[in-house]
Coordinates of C-alpha atoms in Angstrom, one line a residue:
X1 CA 0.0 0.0 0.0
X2 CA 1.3 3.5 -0.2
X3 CA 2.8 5.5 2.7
X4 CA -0.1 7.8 3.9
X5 CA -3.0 6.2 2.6
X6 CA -6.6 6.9 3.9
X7 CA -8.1 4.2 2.9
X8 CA -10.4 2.5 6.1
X9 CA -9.8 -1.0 7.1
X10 CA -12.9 -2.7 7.1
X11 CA -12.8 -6.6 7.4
X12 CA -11.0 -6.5 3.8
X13 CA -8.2 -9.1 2.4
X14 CA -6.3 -8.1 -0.5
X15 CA -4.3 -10.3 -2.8
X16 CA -0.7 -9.6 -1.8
X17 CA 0.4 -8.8 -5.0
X18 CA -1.9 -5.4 -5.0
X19 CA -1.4 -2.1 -3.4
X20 CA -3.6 1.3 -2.5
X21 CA -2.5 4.2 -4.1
X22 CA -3.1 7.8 -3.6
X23 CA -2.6 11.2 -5.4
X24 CA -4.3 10.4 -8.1
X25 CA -6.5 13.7 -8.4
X26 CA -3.6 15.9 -8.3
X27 CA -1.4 16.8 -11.4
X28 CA 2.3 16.1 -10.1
X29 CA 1.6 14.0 -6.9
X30 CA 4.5 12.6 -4.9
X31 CA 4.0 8.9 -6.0
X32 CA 4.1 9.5 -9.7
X33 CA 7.7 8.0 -10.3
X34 CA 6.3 4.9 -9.2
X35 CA 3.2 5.0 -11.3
X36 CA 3.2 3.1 -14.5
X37 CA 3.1 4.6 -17.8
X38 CA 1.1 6.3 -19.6
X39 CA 0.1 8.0 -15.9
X40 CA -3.8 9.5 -16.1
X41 CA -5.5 11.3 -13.4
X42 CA -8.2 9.3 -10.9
X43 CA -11.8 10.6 -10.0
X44 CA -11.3 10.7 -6.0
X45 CA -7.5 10.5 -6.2
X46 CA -7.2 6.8 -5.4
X47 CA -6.9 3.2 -6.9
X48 CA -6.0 -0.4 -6.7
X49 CA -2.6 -1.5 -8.7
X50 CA -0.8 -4.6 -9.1
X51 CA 2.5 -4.1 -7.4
X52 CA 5.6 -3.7 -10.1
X53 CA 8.9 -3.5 -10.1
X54 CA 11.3 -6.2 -9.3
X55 CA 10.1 -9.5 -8.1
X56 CA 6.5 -8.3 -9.7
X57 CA 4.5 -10.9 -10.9
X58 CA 1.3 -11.3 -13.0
X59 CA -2.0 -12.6 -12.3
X60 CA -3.8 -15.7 -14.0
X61 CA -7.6 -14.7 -14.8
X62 CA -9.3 -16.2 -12.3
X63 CA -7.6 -15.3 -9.3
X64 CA -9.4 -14.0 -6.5
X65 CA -7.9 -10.3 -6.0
X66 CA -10.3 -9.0 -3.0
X67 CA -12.9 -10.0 -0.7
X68 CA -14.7 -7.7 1.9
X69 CA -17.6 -8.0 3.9
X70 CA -20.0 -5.3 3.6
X71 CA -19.5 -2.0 5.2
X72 CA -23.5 -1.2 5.5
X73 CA -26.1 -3.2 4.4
X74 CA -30.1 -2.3 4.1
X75 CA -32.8 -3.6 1.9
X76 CA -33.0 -0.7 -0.6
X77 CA -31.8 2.8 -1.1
X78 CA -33.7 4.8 1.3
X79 CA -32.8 3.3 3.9
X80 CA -29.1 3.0 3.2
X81 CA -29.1 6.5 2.6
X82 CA -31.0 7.1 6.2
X83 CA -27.7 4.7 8.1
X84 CA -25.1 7.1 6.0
X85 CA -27.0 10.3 7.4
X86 CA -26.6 8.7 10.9
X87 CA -23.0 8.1 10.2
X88 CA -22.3 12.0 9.8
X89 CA -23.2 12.8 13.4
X90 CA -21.3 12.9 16.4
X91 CA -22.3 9.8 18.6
X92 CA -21.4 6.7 20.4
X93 CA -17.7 5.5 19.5
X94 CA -19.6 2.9 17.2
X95 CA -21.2 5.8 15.2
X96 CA -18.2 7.8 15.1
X97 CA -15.9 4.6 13.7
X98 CA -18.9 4.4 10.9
X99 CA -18.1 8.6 10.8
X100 CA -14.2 7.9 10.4
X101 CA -15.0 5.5 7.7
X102 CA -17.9 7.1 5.7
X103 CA -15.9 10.0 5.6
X104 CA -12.8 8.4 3.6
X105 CA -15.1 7.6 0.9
X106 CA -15.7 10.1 -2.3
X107 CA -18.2 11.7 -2.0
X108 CA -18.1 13.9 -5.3
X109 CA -16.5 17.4 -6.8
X110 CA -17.4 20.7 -4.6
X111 CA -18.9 18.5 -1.2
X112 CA -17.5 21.6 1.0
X113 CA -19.9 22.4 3.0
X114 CA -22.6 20.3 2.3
X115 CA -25.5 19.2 4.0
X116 CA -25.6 15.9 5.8
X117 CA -28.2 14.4 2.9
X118 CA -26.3 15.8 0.1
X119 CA -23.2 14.5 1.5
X120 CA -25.0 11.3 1.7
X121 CA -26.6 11.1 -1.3
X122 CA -23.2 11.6 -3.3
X123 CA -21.2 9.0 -1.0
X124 CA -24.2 6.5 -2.2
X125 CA -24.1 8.0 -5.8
X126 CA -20.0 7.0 -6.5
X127 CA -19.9 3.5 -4.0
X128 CA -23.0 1.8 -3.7
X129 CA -23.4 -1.3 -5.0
X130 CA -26.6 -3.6 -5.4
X131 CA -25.8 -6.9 -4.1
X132 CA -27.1 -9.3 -7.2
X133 CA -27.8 -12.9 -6.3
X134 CA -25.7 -15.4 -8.6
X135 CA -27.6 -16.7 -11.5
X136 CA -29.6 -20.0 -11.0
X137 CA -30.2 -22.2 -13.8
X138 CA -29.4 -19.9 -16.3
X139 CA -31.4 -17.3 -15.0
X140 CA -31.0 -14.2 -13.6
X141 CA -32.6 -14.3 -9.4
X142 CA -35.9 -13.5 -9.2
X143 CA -35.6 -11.7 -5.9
X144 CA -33.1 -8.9 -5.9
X145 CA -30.2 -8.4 -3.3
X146 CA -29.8 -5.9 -0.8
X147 CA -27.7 -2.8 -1.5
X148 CA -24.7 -1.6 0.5
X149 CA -21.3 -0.2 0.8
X150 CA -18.3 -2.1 0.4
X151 CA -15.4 0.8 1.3
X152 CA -12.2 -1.2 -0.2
X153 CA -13.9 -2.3 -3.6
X154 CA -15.0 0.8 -4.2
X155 CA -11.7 2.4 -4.4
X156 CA -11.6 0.5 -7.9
X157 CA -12.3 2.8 -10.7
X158 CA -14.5 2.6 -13.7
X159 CA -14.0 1.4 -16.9
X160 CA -16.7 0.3 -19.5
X161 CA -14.6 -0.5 -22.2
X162 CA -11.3 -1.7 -20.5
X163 CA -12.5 -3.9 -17.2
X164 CA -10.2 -6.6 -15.7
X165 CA -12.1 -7.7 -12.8
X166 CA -15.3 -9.3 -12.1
X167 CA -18.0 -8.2 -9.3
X168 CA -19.6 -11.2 -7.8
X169 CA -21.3 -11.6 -3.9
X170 CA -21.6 -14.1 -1.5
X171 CA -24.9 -15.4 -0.8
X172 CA -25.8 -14.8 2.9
X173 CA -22.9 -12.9 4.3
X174 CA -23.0 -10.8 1.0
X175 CA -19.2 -10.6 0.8
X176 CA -17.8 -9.1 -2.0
X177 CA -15.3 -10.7 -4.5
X178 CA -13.5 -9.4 -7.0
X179 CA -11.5 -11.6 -9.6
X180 CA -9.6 -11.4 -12.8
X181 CA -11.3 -11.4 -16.0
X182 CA -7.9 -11.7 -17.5
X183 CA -4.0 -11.8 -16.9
X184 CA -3.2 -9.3 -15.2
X185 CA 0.3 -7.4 -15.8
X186 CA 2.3 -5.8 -13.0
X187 CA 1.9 -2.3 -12.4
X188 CA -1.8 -3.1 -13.8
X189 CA -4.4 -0.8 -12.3
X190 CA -8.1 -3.0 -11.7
X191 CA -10.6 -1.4 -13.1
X192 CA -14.4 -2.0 -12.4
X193 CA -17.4 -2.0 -15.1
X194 CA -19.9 0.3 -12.9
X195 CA -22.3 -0.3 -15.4
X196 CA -24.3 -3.6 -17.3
X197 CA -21.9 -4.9 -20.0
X198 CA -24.8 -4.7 -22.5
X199 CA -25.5 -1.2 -21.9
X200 CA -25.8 1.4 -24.7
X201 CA -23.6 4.2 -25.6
X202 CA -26.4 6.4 -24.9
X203 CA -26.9 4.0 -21.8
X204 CA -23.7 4.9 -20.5
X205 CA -23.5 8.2 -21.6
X206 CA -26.8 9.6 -18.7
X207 CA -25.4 7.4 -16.0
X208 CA -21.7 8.6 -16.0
X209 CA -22.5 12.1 -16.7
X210 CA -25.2 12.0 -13.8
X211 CA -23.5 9.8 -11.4
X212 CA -19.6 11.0 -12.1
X213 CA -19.4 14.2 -14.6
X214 CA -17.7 11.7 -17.3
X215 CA -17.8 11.4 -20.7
X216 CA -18.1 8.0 -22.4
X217 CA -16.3 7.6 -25.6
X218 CA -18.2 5.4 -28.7
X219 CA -16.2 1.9 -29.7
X220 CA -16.2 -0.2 -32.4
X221 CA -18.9 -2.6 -31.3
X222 CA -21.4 0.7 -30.4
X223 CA -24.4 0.8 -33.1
X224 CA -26.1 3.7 -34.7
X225 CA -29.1 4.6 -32.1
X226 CA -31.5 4.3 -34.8
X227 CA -30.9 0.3 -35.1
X228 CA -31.2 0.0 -31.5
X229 CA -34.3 1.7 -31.6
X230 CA -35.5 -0.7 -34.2
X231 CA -34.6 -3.5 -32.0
X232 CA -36.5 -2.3 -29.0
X233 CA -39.8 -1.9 -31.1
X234 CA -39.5 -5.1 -32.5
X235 CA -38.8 -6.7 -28.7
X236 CA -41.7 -4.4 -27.4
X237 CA -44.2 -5.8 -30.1
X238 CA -43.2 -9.2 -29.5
X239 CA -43.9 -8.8 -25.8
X240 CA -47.3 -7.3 -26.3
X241 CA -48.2 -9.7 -28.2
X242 CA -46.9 -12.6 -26.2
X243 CA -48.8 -10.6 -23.3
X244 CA -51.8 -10.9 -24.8
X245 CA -51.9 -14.7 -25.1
X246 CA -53.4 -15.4 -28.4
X247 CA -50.1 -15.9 -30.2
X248 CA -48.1 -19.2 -30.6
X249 CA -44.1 -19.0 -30.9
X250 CA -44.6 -19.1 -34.4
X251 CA -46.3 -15.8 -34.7
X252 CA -43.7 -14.2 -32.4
X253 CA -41.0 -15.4 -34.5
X254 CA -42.7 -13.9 -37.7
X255 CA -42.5 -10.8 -35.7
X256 CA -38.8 -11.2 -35.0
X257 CA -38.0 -12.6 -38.1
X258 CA -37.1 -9.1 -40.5
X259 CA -35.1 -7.6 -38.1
X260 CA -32.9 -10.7 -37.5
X261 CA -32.1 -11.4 -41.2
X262 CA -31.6 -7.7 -41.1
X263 CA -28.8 -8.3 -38.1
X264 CA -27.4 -11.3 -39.8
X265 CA -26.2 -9.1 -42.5
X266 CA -22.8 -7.7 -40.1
X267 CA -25.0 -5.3 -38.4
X268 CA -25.0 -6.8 -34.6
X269 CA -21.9 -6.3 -33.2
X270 CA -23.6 -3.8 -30.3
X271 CA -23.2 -5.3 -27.0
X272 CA -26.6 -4.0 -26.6
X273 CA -28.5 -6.7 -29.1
X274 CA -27.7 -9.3 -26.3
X275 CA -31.4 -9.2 -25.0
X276 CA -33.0 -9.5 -28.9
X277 CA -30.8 -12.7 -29.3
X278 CA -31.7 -14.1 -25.8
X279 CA -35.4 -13.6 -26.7
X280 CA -35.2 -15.3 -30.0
X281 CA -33.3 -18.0 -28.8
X282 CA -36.5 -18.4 -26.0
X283 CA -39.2 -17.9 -29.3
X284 CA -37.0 -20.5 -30.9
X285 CA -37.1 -23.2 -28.0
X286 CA -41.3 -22.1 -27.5
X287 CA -41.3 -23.3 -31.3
X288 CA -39.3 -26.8 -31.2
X289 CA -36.1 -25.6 -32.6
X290 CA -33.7 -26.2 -29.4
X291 CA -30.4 -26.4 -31.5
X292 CA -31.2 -23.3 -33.7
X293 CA -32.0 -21.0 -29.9
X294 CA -28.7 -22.0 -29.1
X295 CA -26.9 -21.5 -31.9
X296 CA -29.2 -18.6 -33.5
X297 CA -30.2 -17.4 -30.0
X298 CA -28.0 -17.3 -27.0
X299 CA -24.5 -18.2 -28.5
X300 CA -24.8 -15.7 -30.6
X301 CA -25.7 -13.3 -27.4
X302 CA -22.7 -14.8 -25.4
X303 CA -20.5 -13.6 -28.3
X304 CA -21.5 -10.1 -28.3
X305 CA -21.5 -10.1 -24.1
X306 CA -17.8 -11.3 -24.6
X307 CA -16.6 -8.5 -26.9
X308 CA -15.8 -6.2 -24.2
X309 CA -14.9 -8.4 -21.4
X310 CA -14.8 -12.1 -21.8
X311 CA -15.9 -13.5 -18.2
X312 CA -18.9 -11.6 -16.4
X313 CA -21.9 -12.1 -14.6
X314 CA -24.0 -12.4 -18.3
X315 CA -21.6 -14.7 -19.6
X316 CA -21.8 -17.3 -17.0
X317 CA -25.4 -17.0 -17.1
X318 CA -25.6 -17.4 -21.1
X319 CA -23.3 -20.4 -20.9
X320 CA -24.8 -22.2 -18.1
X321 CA -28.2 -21.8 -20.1
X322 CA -26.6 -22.9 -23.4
X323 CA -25.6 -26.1 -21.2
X324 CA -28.5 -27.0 -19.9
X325 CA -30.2 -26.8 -23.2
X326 CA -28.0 -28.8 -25.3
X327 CA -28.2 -31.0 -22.6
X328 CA -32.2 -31.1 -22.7
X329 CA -31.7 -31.7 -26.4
X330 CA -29.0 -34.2 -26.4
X331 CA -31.8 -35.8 -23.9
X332 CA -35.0 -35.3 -26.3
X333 CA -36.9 -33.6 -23.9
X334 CA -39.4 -31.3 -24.6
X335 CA -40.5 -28.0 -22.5
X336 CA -43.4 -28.7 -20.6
X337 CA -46.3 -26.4 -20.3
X338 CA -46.7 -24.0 -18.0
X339 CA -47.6 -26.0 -15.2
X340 CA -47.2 -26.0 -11.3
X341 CA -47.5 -29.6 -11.0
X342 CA -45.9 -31.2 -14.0
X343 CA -43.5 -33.8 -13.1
X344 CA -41.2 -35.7 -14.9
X345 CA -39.2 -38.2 -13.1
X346 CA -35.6 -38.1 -14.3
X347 CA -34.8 -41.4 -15.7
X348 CA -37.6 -41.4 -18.0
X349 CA -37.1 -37.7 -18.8
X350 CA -33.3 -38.5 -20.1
X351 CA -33.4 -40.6 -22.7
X352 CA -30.3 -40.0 -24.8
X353 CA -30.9 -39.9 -28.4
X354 CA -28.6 -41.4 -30.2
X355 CA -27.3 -38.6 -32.8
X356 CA -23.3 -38.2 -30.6
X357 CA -23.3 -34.6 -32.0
X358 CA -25.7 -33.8 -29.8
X359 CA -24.4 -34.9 -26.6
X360 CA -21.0 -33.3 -27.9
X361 CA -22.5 -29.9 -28.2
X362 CA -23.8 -30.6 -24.5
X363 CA -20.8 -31.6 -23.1
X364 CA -19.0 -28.4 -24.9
X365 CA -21.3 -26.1 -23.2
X366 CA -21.1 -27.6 -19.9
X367 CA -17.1 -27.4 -20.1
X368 CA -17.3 -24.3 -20.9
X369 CA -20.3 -23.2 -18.7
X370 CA -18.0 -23.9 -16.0
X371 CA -14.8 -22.6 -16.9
X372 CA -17.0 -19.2 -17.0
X373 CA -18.5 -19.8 -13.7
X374 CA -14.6 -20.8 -11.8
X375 CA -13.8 -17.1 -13.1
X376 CA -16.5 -14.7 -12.7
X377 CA -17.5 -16.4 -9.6
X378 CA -15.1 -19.3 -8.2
X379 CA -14.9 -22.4 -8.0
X380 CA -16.5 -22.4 -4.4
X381 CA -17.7 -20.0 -1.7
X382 CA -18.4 -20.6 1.7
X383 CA -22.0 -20.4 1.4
X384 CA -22.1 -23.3 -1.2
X385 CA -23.1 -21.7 -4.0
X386 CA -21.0 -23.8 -6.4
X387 CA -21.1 -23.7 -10.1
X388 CA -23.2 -27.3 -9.1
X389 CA -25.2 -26.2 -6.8
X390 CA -26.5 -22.8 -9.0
X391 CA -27.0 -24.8 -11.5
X392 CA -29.4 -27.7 -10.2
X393 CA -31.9 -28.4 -13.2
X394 CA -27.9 -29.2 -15.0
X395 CA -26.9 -31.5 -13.2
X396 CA -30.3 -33.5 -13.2
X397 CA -30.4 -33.5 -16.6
X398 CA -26.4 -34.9 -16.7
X399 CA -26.7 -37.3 -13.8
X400 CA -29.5 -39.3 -16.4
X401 CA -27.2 -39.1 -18.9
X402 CA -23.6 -40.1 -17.5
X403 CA -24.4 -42.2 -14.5
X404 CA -25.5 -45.9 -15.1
X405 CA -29.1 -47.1 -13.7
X406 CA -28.2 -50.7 -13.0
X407 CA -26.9 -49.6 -9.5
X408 CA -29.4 -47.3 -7.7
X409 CA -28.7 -49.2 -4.4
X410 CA -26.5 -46.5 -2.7
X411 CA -27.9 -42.8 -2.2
X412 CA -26.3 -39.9 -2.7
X413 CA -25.4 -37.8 0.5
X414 CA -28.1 -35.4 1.8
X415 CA -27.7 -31.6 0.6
X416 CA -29.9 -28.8 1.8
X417 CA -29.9 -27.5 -1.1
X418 CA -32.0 -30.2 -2.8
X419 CA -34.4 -30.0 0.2
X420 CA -36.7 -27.2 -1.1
X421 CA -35.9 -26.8 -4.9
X422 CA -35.4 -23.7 -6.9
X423 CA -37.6 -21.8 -8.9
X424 CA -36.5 -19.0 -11.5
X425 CA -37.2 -18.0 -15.0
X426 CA -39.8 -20.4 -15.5
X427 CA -37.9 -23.4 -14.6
X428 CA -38.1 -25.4 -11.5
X429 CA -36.7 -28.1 -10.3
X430 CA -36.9 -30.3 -7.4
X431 CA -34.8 -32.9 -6.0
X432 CA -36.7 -35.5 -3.5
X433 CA -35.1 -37.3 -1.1
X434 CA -32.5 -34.8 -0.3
X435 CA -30.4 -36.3 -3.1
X436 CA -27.8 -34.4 -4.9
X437 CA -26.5 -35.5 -8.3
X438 CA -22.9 -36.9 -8.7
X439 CA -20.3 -35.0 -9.0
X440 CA -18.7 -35.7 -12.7
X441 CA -15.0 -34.9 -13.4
X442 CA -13.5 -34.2 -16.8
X443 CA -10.4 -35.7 -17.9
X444 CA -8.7 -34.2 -20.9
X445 CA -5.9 -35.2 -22.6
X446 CA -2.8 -33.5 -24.7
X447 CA -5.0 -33.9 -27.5
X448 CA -8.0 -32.2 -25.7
X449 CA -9.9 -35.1 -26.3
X450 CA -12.0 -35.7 -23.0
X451 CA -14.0 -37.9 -21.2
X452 CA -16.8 -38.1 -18.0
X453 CA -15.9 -39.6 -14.8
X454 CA -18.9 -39.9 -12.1
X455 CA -17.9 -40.4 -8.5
X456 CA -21.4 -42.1 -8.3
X457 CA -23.9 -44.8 -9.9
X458 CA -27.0 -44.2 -10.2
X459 CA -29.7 -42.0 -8.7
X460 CA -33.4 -42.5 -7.6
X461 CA -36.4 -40.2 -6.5
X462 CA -34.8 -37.8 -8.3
X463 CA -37.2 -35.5 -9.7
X464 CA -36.9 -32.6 -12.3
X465 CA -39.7 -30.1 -13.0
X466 CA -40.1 -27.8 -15.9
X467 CA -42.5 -25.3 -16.1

């Protein structure tokens, strides 16, 4: 860290390869010789580098950079903002350790003097962060997190079209955790995406002139605003008309149909086309075609999410969706219905085809479902939340298809997680018994040719239900 520093210690652990530095806000500031090159200025004076110099060493994406436990916590904005106001008074020595701390965070330009709520509201403004569930079963949470401050990771600054790091947190203790999107060089600063990855130029544009007075520059993937608008009408009639019930996938998908050829022609490169792909690739599975929505639908989404930064919250979402249907598909089984009660049990719901191309493509995703999940999120957490157990309906859907049924005389350990179920997007699935599917292992070889090893045989009163 560097001599001096303000920065609060909060229950916080920092890789040891990374150091706090201040001066940033100033033109010639005292720690500038041992800034790397090309040196640029820092909103609030401070960030987080990799250390350089000698015995400096780079950073495998992947690796878990910071972790910190949240600062202050409350259910939504209002009262967040109501705990910082209390922090700006004079108190108990509690309140005035929340005072020393709230007051070494940025607050904005020309805070001199400023009332309690405005100080507030611009503390909240540049380090708040909404606390966003992990994805289950492809599928964003349908409940949404708490917000709070986290005084350490938000030292990191912005960047929407140079990020390095990954935002992910804990479920239950709401720990943050911050990893490497890619290798990261010494002397490297770790710079945060404030923003959705998918978000317009004109997205970006309000938010960081409202929130932080900058500018956002235009990129090579950013589309004219007149085809984004075009895709939002199109999306919007879609969804009216899906709204009003009287319209099979096939009527939808004449809907979306013009503007996708359209987009096929070169013109989708924007980032922001991610949700029209992830809805066609939904229309596409409504109308039978679960190889075309993968391919036509949410692959082509997970490319454009992955032309800015190639591990994120969207991507492991996208893959871990493209896994599990491949996987329904390598299986031959169809969506169900819209139904609260429709059960399938699993072994009769995983009947392999036999076309290997199919079970390829599935096992692709799944490999590389994962290999997003291990570095936007980790591989574990201490909460459980594994890439497994996010991703329950998956590993269902795999257990039919890689374990043998001969032996189902040995159950699987109990797992909480499988006590309940898990409901999201549309999809639910429930595992009876308190069974939880084997955990399968990938070998590969020099060749990258690979193969399935299961830790278990078999599985019974295992139940998956799709709505």
């Amino acid at each position: 860290r560097a001599d001096g520093h303000r920065v609060p210690t909060h229950e916080a652990w920092l890789h040891d390869t990374l150091e706090i530095v201040e001066g940033l806000d100033i033109l010639d500031p005292p720690l500038a010789r041992n800034l790397p090159k090309p040196f640029q200025l820092r909103e609030g004076g401070r960030g987080i580098f990799l250390k350089h110099g000698k015995g400096a060493q780079k950073l495998p994406a992947g690796t878990l950079l910071i972790e910190e436990m949240p600062f202050l916590l409350a259910s939504d904005y209002d009262a967040l903002e109501a705990q910082v106001v209390l922090g700006a008074g004079a108190g108990s020595p509690e309140l005035k350790e929340r005072e020393r701390i709230l007051a070494s965070l940025y607050a904005g330009p020309h805070m001199t003097g400023a009332s309690a709520v405005r100080w507030a509201r611009g503390v909240l403004s540049h380090n708040m962060h909404s606390a966003d569930p992990l994805p289950l079963n492809g599928r964003p949470a349908t409940q949404a997190g708490p917000v709070g401050l986290w005084p350490t990771a938000a030292l990191l600054n912005h960047s929407f079209l140079g990020a390095n790091v990954a935002r992910s947190f804990e479920p239950g203790s709401f720990a943050v955790q911050l990893r490497a999107i890619r290798e990261l060089q010494p002397g490297e600063e770790l710079l945060d995406n404030y923003m959705d990855a998918c978000s317009s130029h004109a997205e970006r544009t309000t938010f960081m002139c409202k929130q932080h007075e900058v500018a956002q520059d235009r990129d090579k993937f950013d589309a004219p605003p007149m085809l984004l608008a075009e895709a939002s009408a199109v999306m919007t009639r879609a969804l009216r008309m899906q709204a009003d019930g009287n319209a099979d996938a096939d009527s939808v998908l004449f809907i979306l149909q013009p503007f996708w050829e359209r987009l096929r022609s070169g013109a989708d490169k924007d980032p922001a086309l991610t949700d029209f792909y992830c809805m066609l690739g939904q229309v596409l599975l409504d109308a039978g075609l679960p190889e075309m929505a993968c391919a036509e639908g949410w692959a082509r989404a997970l490319q454009l999410v992955c032309a800015r930064e190639p591990f994120s919250f969207r991507s492991a979402m996208l893959t871990a969706r493209l896994a599990l249907v491949s996987l329904r598909s390598a299986h031959d089984v169809e969506e169900i219905p819209a139904s609260a009660n429709a059960m399938l049990e699993t072994d009769q719901a995983s009947k392999a085809t036999s076309d290997p191309a199919l079970h390829a493509t599935a096992e692709h995703w799944f490999q590389v479902a994962r290999e997003h999940w291990r570095i936007a999120f980790g591989g574990e957490c201490k909460c459980g939340s594994t890439f497994e157990s996010q991703n329950p309906a998956l590993f269902a859907l795999r257990h039919g298809l890689l374990a043998p049924s001969s032996d189902s005389s040995s159950p699987t350990a109990a797992n909480d997680l499988a006590a309940t179920g898990h409901t999201v997007g549309g999809l639910k699935v429930l595992l009876e018994g308190h069974m939880r599917p084997p955990v399968v292992a990938t070998e590969v070889s020099s060749a990258g040719q690979s193969r399935q090893v299961s830790n278990q045989s078999g599985l019974e009163g295992a139940w998956a239900i799709f709505d």
